[in-house]
Tab-separated table of C-alpha atoms and ligand atoms in Angstrom:
chain	number	residue	atom	x	y	z
A	1	GLY	CA	-54.301	41.113	-22.038
A	2	THR	CA	-50.563	40.539	-21.932
A	3	PRO	CA	-49.071	40.454	-18.438
A	4	ARG	CA	-47.559	43.721	-17.216
A	5	PRO	CA	-44.925	42.779	-14.638
A	6	ALA	CA	-44.633	45.130	-11.675
A	7	SER	CA	-41.653	47.457	-11.955
A	8	GLY	CA	-39.281	48.579	-9.222
A	9	ALA	CA	-36.360	47.183	-7.272
A	10	ALA	CA	-38.477	45.347	-4.688
A	11	ALA	CA	-40.417	43.483	-7.367
A	12	ALA	CA	-37.163	42.587	-9.182
A	13	GLN	CA	-35.628	41.311	-5.947
A	14	LEU	CA	-38.712	39.259	-5.189
A	15	ARG	CA	-38.605	37.712	-8.671
A	16	GLN	CA	-34.949	36.753	-8.215
A	17	ARG	CA	-35.605	35.235	-4.812
A	18	LEU	CA	-38.581	33.240	-6.090
A	19	GLU	CA	-36.641	31.958	-9.110
A	20	ARG	CA	-33.859	30.796	-6.776
A	21	GLU	CA	-36.336	28.991	-4.544
A	22	LEU	CA	-37.999	27.341	-7.533
A	23	ASP	CA	-34.587	26.199	-8.803
A	24	GLU	CA	-33.905	24.684	-5.386
A	25	ILE	CA	-37.143	22.715	-5.533
A	26	ARG	CA	-36.256	21.463	-9.030
A	27	GLY	CA	-32.710	20.664	-7.882
A	28	ALA	CA	-34.021	18.656	-4.920
A	29	GLY	CA	-36.112	16.558	-7.305
A	30	THR	CA	-39.338	17.420	-5.455
A	31	TRP	CA	-40.985	19.477	-8.187
A	32	LYS	CA	-44.661	18.611	-8.533
A	33	SER	CA	-46.032	18.945	-12.035
A	34	GLU	CA	-49.687	18.694	-12.927
A	35	ARG	CA	-51.025	16.501	-15.698
A	36	ILE	CA	-53.923	18.122	-17.489
A	37	ILE	CA	-57.051	16.013	-17.767
A	38	ALA	CA	-59.380	16.668	-20.673
A	39	SER	CA	-62.299	14.555	-19.489
A	40	ARG	CA	-64.447	14.090	-16.405
A	41	GLN	CA	-62.956	12.452	-13.350
A	42	GLY	CA	-63.421	8.702	-13.551
A	43	PRO	CA	-61.763	5.314	-13.889
A	44	HIS	CA	-60.860	6.144	-17.488
A	45	LEU	CA	-59.400	9.486	-18.402
A	46	ARG	CA	-58.087	11.432	-21.291
A	47	LEU	CA	-55.016	13.494	-20.758
A	48	ALA	CA	-54.816	16.720	-22.694
A	49	GLY	CA	-52.108	16.775	-25.331
A	50	GLY	CA	-52.252	13.045	-25.853
A	51	GLY	CA	-50.458	12.327	-22.596
A	52	ALA	CA	-48.654	9.069	-22.473
A	53	GLY	CA	-50.039	5.675	-23.182
A	54	ALA	CA	-53.097	4.611	-25.076
A	55	CYS	CA	-55.842	2.381	-23.861
A	56	GLY	CA	-58.207	1.264	-26.568
A	57	ALA	CA	-61.372	0.825	-24.551
A	58	ALA	CA	-60.915	3.812	-22.327
A	59	GLY	CA	-62.662	6.383	-24.472
A	60	ASN	CA	-65.869	4.335	-24.471
A	61	ALA	CA	-66.434	4.954	-20.811
A	62	LEU	CA	-66.267	8.713	-21.136
A	63	PRO	CA	-69.750	10.153	-21.074
A	64	ARG	CA	-68.822	13.417	-22.761
A	65	LEU	CA	-65.488	15.049	-23.269
A	66	LEU	CA	-65.007	18.616	-22.280
A	67	PRO	CA	-63.634	20.779	-25.055
A	68	VAL	CA	-60.058	21.900	-24.564
A	69	ARG	CA	-59.531	25.137	-26.404
A	70	SER	CA	-55.820	25.633	-26.158
A	71	PRO	CA	-54.131	24.914	-29.500
A	72	ARG	CA	-51.312	23.249	-27.556
A	73	PHE	CA	-53.591	20.330	-26.786
A	74	SER	CA	-54.700	17.899	-29.417
A	75	LEU	CA	-57.553	15.631	-28.481
A	76	SER	CA	-57.309	13.620	-31.671
A	77	LEU	CA	-54.723	11.287	-30.148
A	78	PRO	CA	-56.011	8.189	-28.390
A	79	ALA	CA	-54.848	9.083	-24.915
A	80	GLY	CA	-57.241	7.127	-22.737
A	81	ILE	CA	-55.671	5.903	-19.544
A	82	ILE	CA	-56.909	3.945	-16.554
A	83	ASN	CA	-56.839	6.175	-13.533
A	84	PHE	CA	-55.606	4.784	-10.220
A	85	CYS	CA	-54.749	7.980	-8.400
A	86	ALA	CA	-57.965	9.801	-7.529
A	87	ASN	CA	-59.752	9.749	-4.173
A	88	ASN	CA	-62.906	8.936	-6.141
A	89	TYR	CA	-63.326	5.787	-4.033
A	90	LEU	CA	-66.981	5.213	-4.854
A	91	GLY	CA	-66.903	6.565	-8.400
A	92	LEU	CA	-69.518	9.201	-7.538
A	93	SER	CA	-67.578	12.143	-9.008
A	94	SER	CA	-69.204	11.615	-12.389
A	95	HIS	CA	-72.278	9.649	-11.322
A	96	PRO	CA	-75.222	10.777	-13.507
A	97	GLU	CA	-77.555	11.318	-10.539
A	98	VAL	CA	-74.907	13.368	-8.711
A	99	ILE	CA	-74.406	15.554	-11.782
A	100	ARG	CA	-78.161	15.961	-12.241
A	101	ALA	CA	-78.560	16.990	-8.590
A	102	ALA	CA	-75.845	19.617	-9.073
A	103	VAL	CA	-77.565	21.025	-12.159
A	104	GLU	CA	-80.916	21.169	-10.337
A	105	ALA	CA	-79.338	22.941	-7.346
A	106	LEU	CA	-77.593	25.383	-9.679
A	107	GLU	CA	-80.835	26.179	-11.466
A	108	GLY	CA	-82.933	26.347	-8.317
A	109	PHE	CA	-80.537	28.157	-5.985
A	110	GLY	CA	-78.107	29.996	-8.261
A	111	ALA	CA	-74.354	29.986	-8.773
A	112	GLY	CA	-73.431	31.087	-5.286
A	113	LEU	CA	-74.324	33.140	-2.268
A	114	SER	CA	-71.857	36.031	-2.434
A	115	SER	CA	-71.956	35.922	1.323
A	116	VAL	CA	-70.786	34.097	4.398
A	117	ARG	CA	-73.321	31.897	6.142
A	118	PHE	CA	-74.274	34.204	9.006
A	119	ILE	CA	-74.940	37.278	6.872
A	120	CYS	CA	-77.110	36.031	4.037
A	121	GLY	CA	-75.452	32.837	2.886
A	122	THR	CA	-77.600	30.065	4.369
A	123	GLN	CA	-80.107	28.354	2.107
A	124	SER	CA	-82.480	25.516	2.871
A	125	ILE	CA	-80.169	23.119	1.004
A	126	HIS	CA	-77.272	23.959	3.357
A	127	LYS	CA	-79.412	23.150	6.382
A	128	ASP	CA	-80.728	19.971	4.718
A	129	LEU	CA	-77.199	18.798	3.933
A	130	GLU	CA	-76.013	19.476	7.491
A	131	GLU	CA	-78.945	17.497	8.847
A	132	LYS	CA	-78.187	14.650	6.402
A	133	ILE	CA	-74.487	14.536	7.356
A	134	ALA	CA	-75.365	14.341	11.070
A	135	ARG	CA	-77.881	11.556	10.352
A	136	PHE	CA	-75.342	9.664	8.220
A	137	HIS	CA	-72.774	9.709	11.039
A	138	GLN	CA	-75.422	9.286	13.767
A	139	ARG	CA	-74.337	12.525	15.422
A	140	GLU	CA	-76.350	15.443	16.849
A	141	ASP	CA	-75.489	18.142	14.355
A	142	ALA	CA	-73.068	19.142	11.588
A	143	ILE	CA	-71.540	22.323	10.157
A	144	LEU	CA	-70.374	22.817	6.566
A	145	TYR	CA	-67.097	24.378	5.463
A	146	ALA	CA	-65.594	25.196	2.071
A	147	SER	CA	-63.166	22.300	2.604
A	148	CYS	CA	-62.033	19.829	5.236
A	149	PHE	CA	-58.797	21.800	5.331
A	150	ASP	CA	-60.932	24.669	6.656
A	151	ALA	CA	-62.791	22.398	9.075
A	152	ASN	CA	-59.433	21.287	10.498
A	153	ALA	CA	-58.148	24.863	10.547
A	154	GLY	CA	-61.204	25.997	12.521
A	155	ILE	CA	-61.885	23.388	15.136
A	156	PHE	CA	-58.876	23.350	17.453
A	157	GLU	CA	-58.684	27.106	17.960
A	158	ALA	CA	-62.414	27.337	18.633
A	159	LEU	CA	-62.449	24.413	21.061
A	160	LEU	CA	-59.163	24.476	22.980
A	161	THR	CA	-57.603	27.124	25.218
A	162	PRO	CA	-54.158	27.359	26.896
A	163	GLU	CA	-55.684	25.348	29.750
A	164	ASP	CA	-56.215	22.334	27.458
A	165	ALA	CA	-54.068	19.787	25.634
A	166	VAL	CA	-54.146	18.216	22.195
A	167	LEU	CA	-52.389	14.925	21.453
A	168	SER	CA	-51.757	14.348	17.761
A	169	ASP	CA	-50.438	11.358	15.756
A	170	GLU	CA	-47.127	12.384	14.154
A	171	LEU	CA	-48.378	11.373	10.694
A	172	ASN	CA	-51.627	13.323	10.815
A	173	HIS	CA	-52.619	15.250	7.706
A	174	ALA	CA	-51.066	18.672	7.119
A	175	SER	CA	-54.395	20.409	7.748
A	176	ILE	CA	-54.647	18.910	11.254
A	177	ILE	CA	-51.082	20.001	11.927
A	178	ASP	CA	-51.880	23.528	10.738
A	179	GLY	CA	-55.139	23.627	12.727
A	180	ILE	CA	-53.272	22.622	15.874
A	181	ARG	CA	-50.621	25.266	15.203
A	182	LEU	CA	-53.365	27.895	15.213
A	183	CYS	CA	-54.625	26.980	18.683
A	184	LYS	CA	-53.064	27.885	22.012
A	185	ALA	CA	-53.503	24.521	23.700
A	186	ASN	CA	-50.542	22.488	24.983
A	187	LYS	CA	-49.321	20.258	22.162
A	188	TYR	CA	-48.188	16.646	22.358
A	189	ARG	CA	-47.157	14.589	19.339
A	190	TYR	CA	-47.256	10.818	19.735
A	191	LYS	CA	-45.483	8.268	17.528
A	192	HIS	CA	-47.539	6.976	14.641
A	193	MET	CA	-50.236	4.638	15.986
A	194	ASP	CA	-48.022	3.876	18.999
A	195	MET	CA	-50.356	3.265	21.939
A	196	GLN	CA	-47.561	3.117	24.505
A	197	ASP	CA	-46.379	6.529	23.464
A	198	LEU	CA	-49.935	7.878	23.421
A	199	GLU	CA	-50.464	6.569	26.956
A	200	ALA	CA	-47.246	8.197	28.168
A	201	LYS	CA	-48.307	11.505	26.610
A	202	LEU	CA	-51.810	11.207	28.107
A	203	GLN	CA	-50.248	10.724	31.544
A	204	GLU	CA	-48.125	13.809	31.025
A	205	ALA	CA	-51.185	15.742	29.889
A	206	GLN	CA	-53.243	14.939	33.003
A	207	LYS	CA	-52.289	18.322	34.417
A	208	HIS	CA	-54.401	20.122	31.820
A	209	ARG	CA	-58.136	20.859	32.026
A	210	MET	CA	-59.174	18.858	28.966
A	211	ARG	CA	-57.400	16.444	26.599
A	212	LEU	CA	-58.232	15.874	22.924
A	213	VAL	CA	-56.650	13.008	20.991
A	214	ALA	CA	-56.566	13.837	17.264
A	215	THR	CA	-55.949	11.250	14.566
A	216	ASP	CA	-56.641	10.504	10.939
A	217	GLY	CA	-59.074	7.574	10.764
A	218	ALA	CA	-57.185	6.225	7.749
A	219	PHE	CA	-53.759	7.549	6.777
A	220	SER	CA	-53.486	8.510	3.143
A	221	MET	CA	-49.836	7.690	2.509
A	222	ASP	CA	-49.854	4.189	4.002
A	223	GLY	CA	-53.467	3.033	3.727
A	224	ASP	CA	-53.297	2.067	7.404
A	225	ILE	CA	-56.176	2.514	9.806
A	226	ALA	CA	-55.843	4.103	13.249
A	227	PRO	CA	-56.331	1.648	16.158
A	228	LEU	CA	-59.444	3.487	17.273
A	229	LYS	CA	-60.584	0.860	19.723
A	230	GLU	CA	-57.348	1.165	21.682
A	231	ILE	CA	-57.301	4.946	21.309
A	232	CYS	CA	-60.836	5.156	22.705
A	233	GLN	CA	-59.931	2.846	25.608
A	234	LEU	CA	-56.983	5.056	26.509
A	235	ALA	CA	-59.134	8.151	26.103
A	236	GLN	CA	-61.639	6.697	28.534
A	237	LYS	CA	-58.904	5.760	31.021
A	238	TYR	CA	-57.354	9.251	30.926
A	239	ASP	CA	-60.554	11.223	30.523
A	240	ALA	CA	-59.850	12.510	27.013
A	241	LEU	CA	-61.978	13.267	23.962
A	242	VAL	CA	-61.341	11.674	20.554
A	243	PHE	CA	-61.315	13.571	17.249
A	244	ILE	CA	-60.950	11.773	13.909
A	245	ASP	CA	-60.365	13.041	10.389
A	246	GLU	CA	-62.340	10.720	8.143
A	247	CYS	CA	-61.425	12.059	4.703
A	248	HIS	CA	-60.173	8.633	3.597
A	249	ALA	CA	-62.932	6.643	5.301
A	250	THR	CA	-66.296	8.399	5.012
A	251	GLY	CA	-68.644	6.630	2.643
A	252	PHE	CA	-66.857	3.313	2.383
A	253	LEU	CA	-65.224	1.995	5.582
A	254	GLY	CA	-67.420	-0.043	7.914
A	255	PRO	CA	-70.421	-2.235	7.110
A	256	ASN	CA	-72.516	0.804	6.090
A	257	GLY	CA	-69.718	3.080	4.935
A	258	ARG	CA	-69.994	5.336	7.998
A	259	GLY	CA	-66.251	5.294	8.496
A	260	THR	CA	-63.464	4.081	10.745
A	261	ASP	CA	-65.541	4.437	13.914
A	262	GLU	CA	-68.181	2.112	12.471
A	263	LEU	CA	-65.552	-0.325	11.152
A	264	LEU	CA	-63.963	-0.597	14.597
A	265	GLY	CA	-67.180	-0.501	16.617
A	266	VAL	CA	-66.576	2.795	18.432
A	267	MET	CA	-69.234	5.105	16.987
A	268	ASP	CA	-70.355	6.046	20.505
A	269	LYS	CA	-66.792	6.710	21.717
A	270	VAL	CA	-65.565	9.198	19.110
A	271	THR	CA	-66.765	12.699	19.968
A	272	ILE	CA	-65.837	14.730	16.882
A	273	ILE	CA	-65.552	13.849	13.190
A	274	ASN	CA	-64.175	16.080	10.460
A	275	SER	CA	-64.452	14.905	6.890
A	276	THR	CA	-64.587	15.995	3.268
A	277	LEU	CA	-67.180	16.136	0.537
A	278	GLY	CA	-64.307	16.268	-1.948
A	279	LYS	CA	-63.374	12.597	-2.076
A	280	ALA	CA	-65.848	9.671	-1.838
A	281	LEU	CA	-68.944	11.864	-1.334
A	282	GLY	CA	-69.205	13.154	-4.900
A	283	GLY	CA	-65.752	14.685	-5.075
A	284	ALA	CA	-66.831	18.285	-5.716
A	285	ALA	CA	-65.549	20.189	-2.674
A	286	GLY	CA	-66.465	21.018	0.887
A	287	GLY	CA	-65.879	19.700	4.361
A	288	TYR	CA	-67.653	19.453	7.672
A	289	THR	CA	-67.521	18.833	11.389
A	290	THR	CA	-70.124	16.600	12.993
A	291	GLY	CA	-70.562	15.950	16.713
A	292	PRO	CA	-72.342	17.280	19.815
A	293	LYS	CA	-74.803	20.096	19.164
A	294	PRO	CA	-73.204	22.629	21.554
A	295	LEU	CA	-69.868	22.120	19.773
A	296	ILE	CA	-71.440	22.764	16.384
A	297	ASP	CA	-73.261	25.803	17.803
A	298	LEU	CA	-69.949	27.117	19.138
A	299	LEU	CA	-68.202	26.592	15.789
A	300	ARG	CA	-70.892	28.693	14.094
A	301	GLN	CA	-70.003	31.501	16.543
A	302	ARG	CA	-66.244	31.146	16.717
A	303	SER	CA	-64.697	29.149	13.874
A	304	ARG	CA	-62.795	31.580	11.687
A	305	PRO	CA	-62.822	29.694	8.343
A	306	TYR	CA	-66.620	29.385	8.776
A	307	LEU	CA	-67.223	32.971	9.812
A	308	PHE	CA	-64.953	34.625	7.269
A	309	SER	CA	-65.398	32.592	4.095
A	310	ASN	CA	-68.100	32.257	1.462
A	311	SER	CA	-70.902	29.663	1.690
A	312	LEU	CA	-70.627	26.424	-0.240
A	313	PRO	CA	-72.010	26.909	-3.775
A	314	PRO	CA	-75.426	25.299	-4.332
A	315	ALA	CA	-74.172	22.934	-7.085
A	316	VAL	CA	-71.568	21.577	-4.681
A	317	VAL	CA	-74.215	21.132	-1.986
A	318	GLY	CA	-76.422	19.318	-4.515
A	319	CYS	CA	-73.631	16.846	-5.400
A	320	ALA	CA	-72.868	15.930	-1.794
A	321	SER	CA	-76.495	15.671	-0.815
A	322	LYS	CA	-77.211	13.228	-3.642
A	323	ALA	CA	-74.071	11.221	-2.879
A	324	LEU	CA	-75.266	10.777	0.714
A	325	ASP	CA	-78.750	9.748	-0.489
A	326	LEU	CA	-77.178	7.070	-2.682
A	327	LEU	CA	-75.071	5.759	0.203
A	328	MET	CA	-77.932	5.778	2.691
A	329	GLU	CA	-80.126	3.836	0.235
A	330	SER	CA	-77.655	0.993	-0.196
A	331	ASN	CA	-74.150	-0.104	0.676
A	332	ALA	CA	-73.723	-1.958	-2.638
A	333	ILE	CA	-71.290	0.627	-4.051
A	334	ALA	CA	-69.039	0.474	-0.986
A	335	GLN	CA	-69.076	-3.315	-1.054
A	336	SER	CA	-68.137	-3.396	-4.723
A	337	MET	CA	-65.142	-1.178	-3.953
A	338	ALA	CA	-64.083	-3.466	-1.104
A	339	ALA	CA	-64.183	-6.504	-3.434
A	340	LYS	CA	-62.023	-4.703	-6.008
A	341	THR	CA	-59.567	-3.615	-3.348
A	342	GLN	CA	-59.265	-7.212	-2.234
A	343	ARG	CA	-58.711	-8.351	-5.851
A	344	PHE	CA	-55.909	-5.835	-6.388
A	345	ARG	CA	-54.182	-6.440	-3.060
A	346	SER	CA	-54.208	-10.234	-3.360
A	347	LYS	CA	-53.085	-10.306	-7.024
A	348	MET	CA	-50.259	-7.845	-6.396
A	349	THR	CA	-49.096	-9.768	-3.334
A	350	ALA	CA	-49.159	-12.996	-5.330
A	351	ALA	CA	-47.074	-11.272	-8.022
A	352	GLY	CA	-44.402	-10.560	-5.398
A	353	PHE	CA	-45.079	-6.927	-4.432
A	354	THR	CA	-45.414	-5.585	-0.898
A	355	ILE	CA	-48.598	-3.585	-0.401
A	356	SER	CA	-48.769	-1.434	2.705
A	357	GLY	CA	-51.901	-1.185	4.878
A	358	LYS	CA	-54.800	-3.605	5.023
A	359	ASP	CA	-58.265	-3.722	3.432
A	360	HIS	CA	-58.082	-0.065	2.388
A	361	PRO	CA	-58.474	1.166	-1.226
A	362	ILE	CA	-55.257	3.139	-0.761
A	363	CYS	CA	-52.761	0.475	-1.814
A	364	PRO	CA	-49.176	1.744	-1.584
A	365	VAL	CA	-46.838	-0.487	-3.614
A	366	MET	CA	-43.680	-0.297	-1.520
A	367	LEU	CA	-40.483	0.068	-3.550
A	368	GLY	CA	-37.999	1.800	-1.242
A	369	ASP	CA	-35.897	3.603	-3.817
A	370	ALA	CA	-37.118	7.051	-4.940
A	371	ARG	CA	-35.760	6.771	-8.478
A	372	LEU	CA	-37.289	3.337	-8.938
A	373	ALA	CA	-40.692	4.669	-7.858
A	374	ALA	CA	-40.404	7.595	-10.303
A	375	VAL	CA	-39.313	5.569	-13.356
A	376	MET	CA	-41.812	2.808	-12.685
A	377	ALA	CA	-44.689	5.309	-12.371
A	378	GLU	CA	-43.623	6.901	-15.662
A	379	ASP	CA	-43.424	3.518	-17.359
A	380	MET	CA	-46.844	2.570	-15.999
A	381	LEU	CA	-48.251	5.673	-17.661
A	382	ASN	CA	-46.592	4.590	-20.918
A	383	ARG	CA	-48.681	1.439	-20.565
A	384	GLY	CA	-51.863	3.443	-19.973
A	385	ILE	CA	-51.964	3.149	-16.186
A	386	TYR	CA	-52.019	6.419	-14.270
A	387	VAL	CA	-50.353	6.041	-10.865
A	388	ILE	CA	-48.132	8.375	-8.865
A	389	GLY	CA	-44.798	7.730	-7.184
A	390	PHE	CA	-44.169	9.279	-3.751
A	391	SER	CA	-40.764	9.786	-2.221
A	392	TYR	CA	-39.036	11.910	0.431
A	393	PRO	CA	-40.083	14.436	1.809
A	394	VAL	CA	-43.701	13.327	1.272
A	395	VAL	CA	-42.843	9.908	2.781
A	396	PRO	CA	-39.795	8.959	4.906
A	397	LYS	CA	-36.408	8.422	3.209
A	398	GLY	CA	-35.990	4.890	1.837
A	399	LYS	CA	-39.766	4.315	1.825
A	400	ALA	CA	-40.600	5.436	-1.705
A	401	ARG	CA	-43.709	3.911	-3.158
A	402	ILE	CA	-46.288	4.072	-5.896
A	403	ARG	CA	-49.712	4.777	-4.472
A	404	VAL	CA	-52.612	2.989	-6.165
A	405	GLN	CA	-56.176	3.963	-5.295
A	406	ILE	CA	-59.015	1.621	-6.112
A	407	SER	CA	-62.490	2.839	-7.005
A	408	ALA	CA	-65.865	1.088	-7.125
A	409	VAL	CA	-66.069	2.001	-10.809
A	410	HIS	CA	-62.917	0.146	-11.823
A	411	SER	CA	-63.809	-3.036	-13.658
A	412	ASP	CA	-62.116	-6.331	-12.820
A	413	GLU	CA	-60.351	-5.962	-16.194
A	414	ASP	CA	-59.005	-2.543	-15.170
A	415	ILE	CA	-57.577	-4.054	-11.989
A	416	ASP	CA	-56.067	-6.989	-13.853
A	417	ARG	CA	-54.477	-4.682	-16.446
A	418	CYS	CA	-52.950	-2.646	-13.650
A	419	VAL	CA	-51.482	-5.771	-12.006
A	420	GLU	CA	-50.135	-6.998	-15.385
A	421	ALA	CA	-48.523	-3.628	-16.074
A	422	PHE	CA	-46.959	-3.556	-12.595
A	423	THR	CA	-45.575	-7.047	-13.119
A	424	GLU	CA	-44.024	-6.133	-16.503
A	425	VAL	CA	-42.638	-2.822	-15.285
A	426	GLY	CA	-41.442	-4.342	-12.005
A	427	ARG	CA	-39.494	-7.048	-13.848
A	428	LYS	CA	-38.058	-4.538	-16.282
A	429	HIS	CA	-36.724	-2.289	-13.520
A	430	GLY	CA	-35.624	-5.017	-11.131
A	431	ALA	CA	-38.341	-4.560	-8.493
A	432	LEU	CA	-39.388	-8.165	-9.122
A	433	PRO	CA	-37.095	-11.112	-9.852
B	1	PLP	N1	-57.628	15.593	5.782
B	1	PLP	C1	-57.109	14.596	5.067
B	1	PLP	C2	-56.672	13.339	5.773
B	1	PLP	C3	-56.949	14.714	3.676
B	1	PLP	O1	-56.418	13.718	2.962
B	1	PLP	C4	-57.376	15.904	3.051
B	1	PLP	C5	-57.227	16.094	1.592
B	1	PLP	O2	-56.225	15.887	1.009
B	1	PLP	C6	-57.918	16.927	3.840
B	1	PLP	C7	-58.028	16.741	5.195
B	1	PLP	C8	-58.386	18.200	3.225
B	1	PLP	O3	-59.620	17.957	2.606
B	1	PLP	P1	-60.219	19.001	1.567
B	1	PLP	O4	-59.718	18.594	0.230
B	1	PLP	O5	-61.707	18.883	1.716
B	1	PLP	O6	-59.729	20.340	1.985
């Protein structure tokens, strides 16, 4: 039915206050709008309403378009674009076997559990997936959450008391920051990947019962990888535990895609891993913690986002479980993504751009100026290349960039078209000579 706004002075005041705040966000130029996709997630997309740009071949790659019912959207326009801004690193989000596994789980186990895990929300597929995650990471046990945001929100409070300390990289993901806020441990923030600063903070934190160093394995804004070897050495020296968030590493970093700890040879030194099922591992949703069995047992007793939130839906469990099967069978998909990443990074560097990070499919094209990043991203979309510009406050002032994310399902032609478009747009706007 038509909306019936709440009446009364308080509701009117609230509306006014919210409108003012929204105007401030618009005024600050930090408004985030959402483009509406009318196809499955993948290297080639259709934007609802025609979007911007047209890419002749793009539609061919779409297995089946979802109907968009709103009369505002016309799907008759050729609006195919090449997508370089999803975390679909391995292209499993629309993999036929992943979709089939979801359908089978839906049919076999229903739409959902209508329950938290400890009441009547645990099915055999949840236990199987937890066992598979632990095996994948070579850990003792794993626990599922509705998201990695929840996994990060739950772990610190359950594990650390006011007697303990947590040492966190200043550029850690928002969910780690929020999780740490929720716990009562003593908090130390060290400069981004700065081992001297971490050591100084570890020395300061010697007075506490237990120390936990928390870092993203790979940082999503810069595509840089935490120096885990050095972190683990310091942790050993100062008797600390290491926690890593592997959302931008699980499935594709390291020789077998196990993540940053495998890449840097410290699988036996990192105690706790949190990661997501919502990026490389099928992209549906869900998160987890994997590590020592007593820790996982404790999380099942104490972790609030686990205890007080619904079980993962069976279709979502089916997707992730199949994604892990595919990765444990072969590392060919991860290797193909690494080769494409290398192609993009080397061609862009040769064209004169600066790409932050190293060997990671997150390839931030550093531009500096916020307006330049915004107009270039818009112009890229006009050429059928979907990329997103990031500027302050998401990244530091003067460090605006366009973030490109490579996927195993991009073709070499897709990558080359992206580089060509960047070169044209960069010349046009003065980012290249
Ligand atoms: N940690 C990192 C580093 C992330 O990038 C994200 C997602 O953006 C999350 C945690 C949250 O993951 P999820 O989407 O599963 O909640």
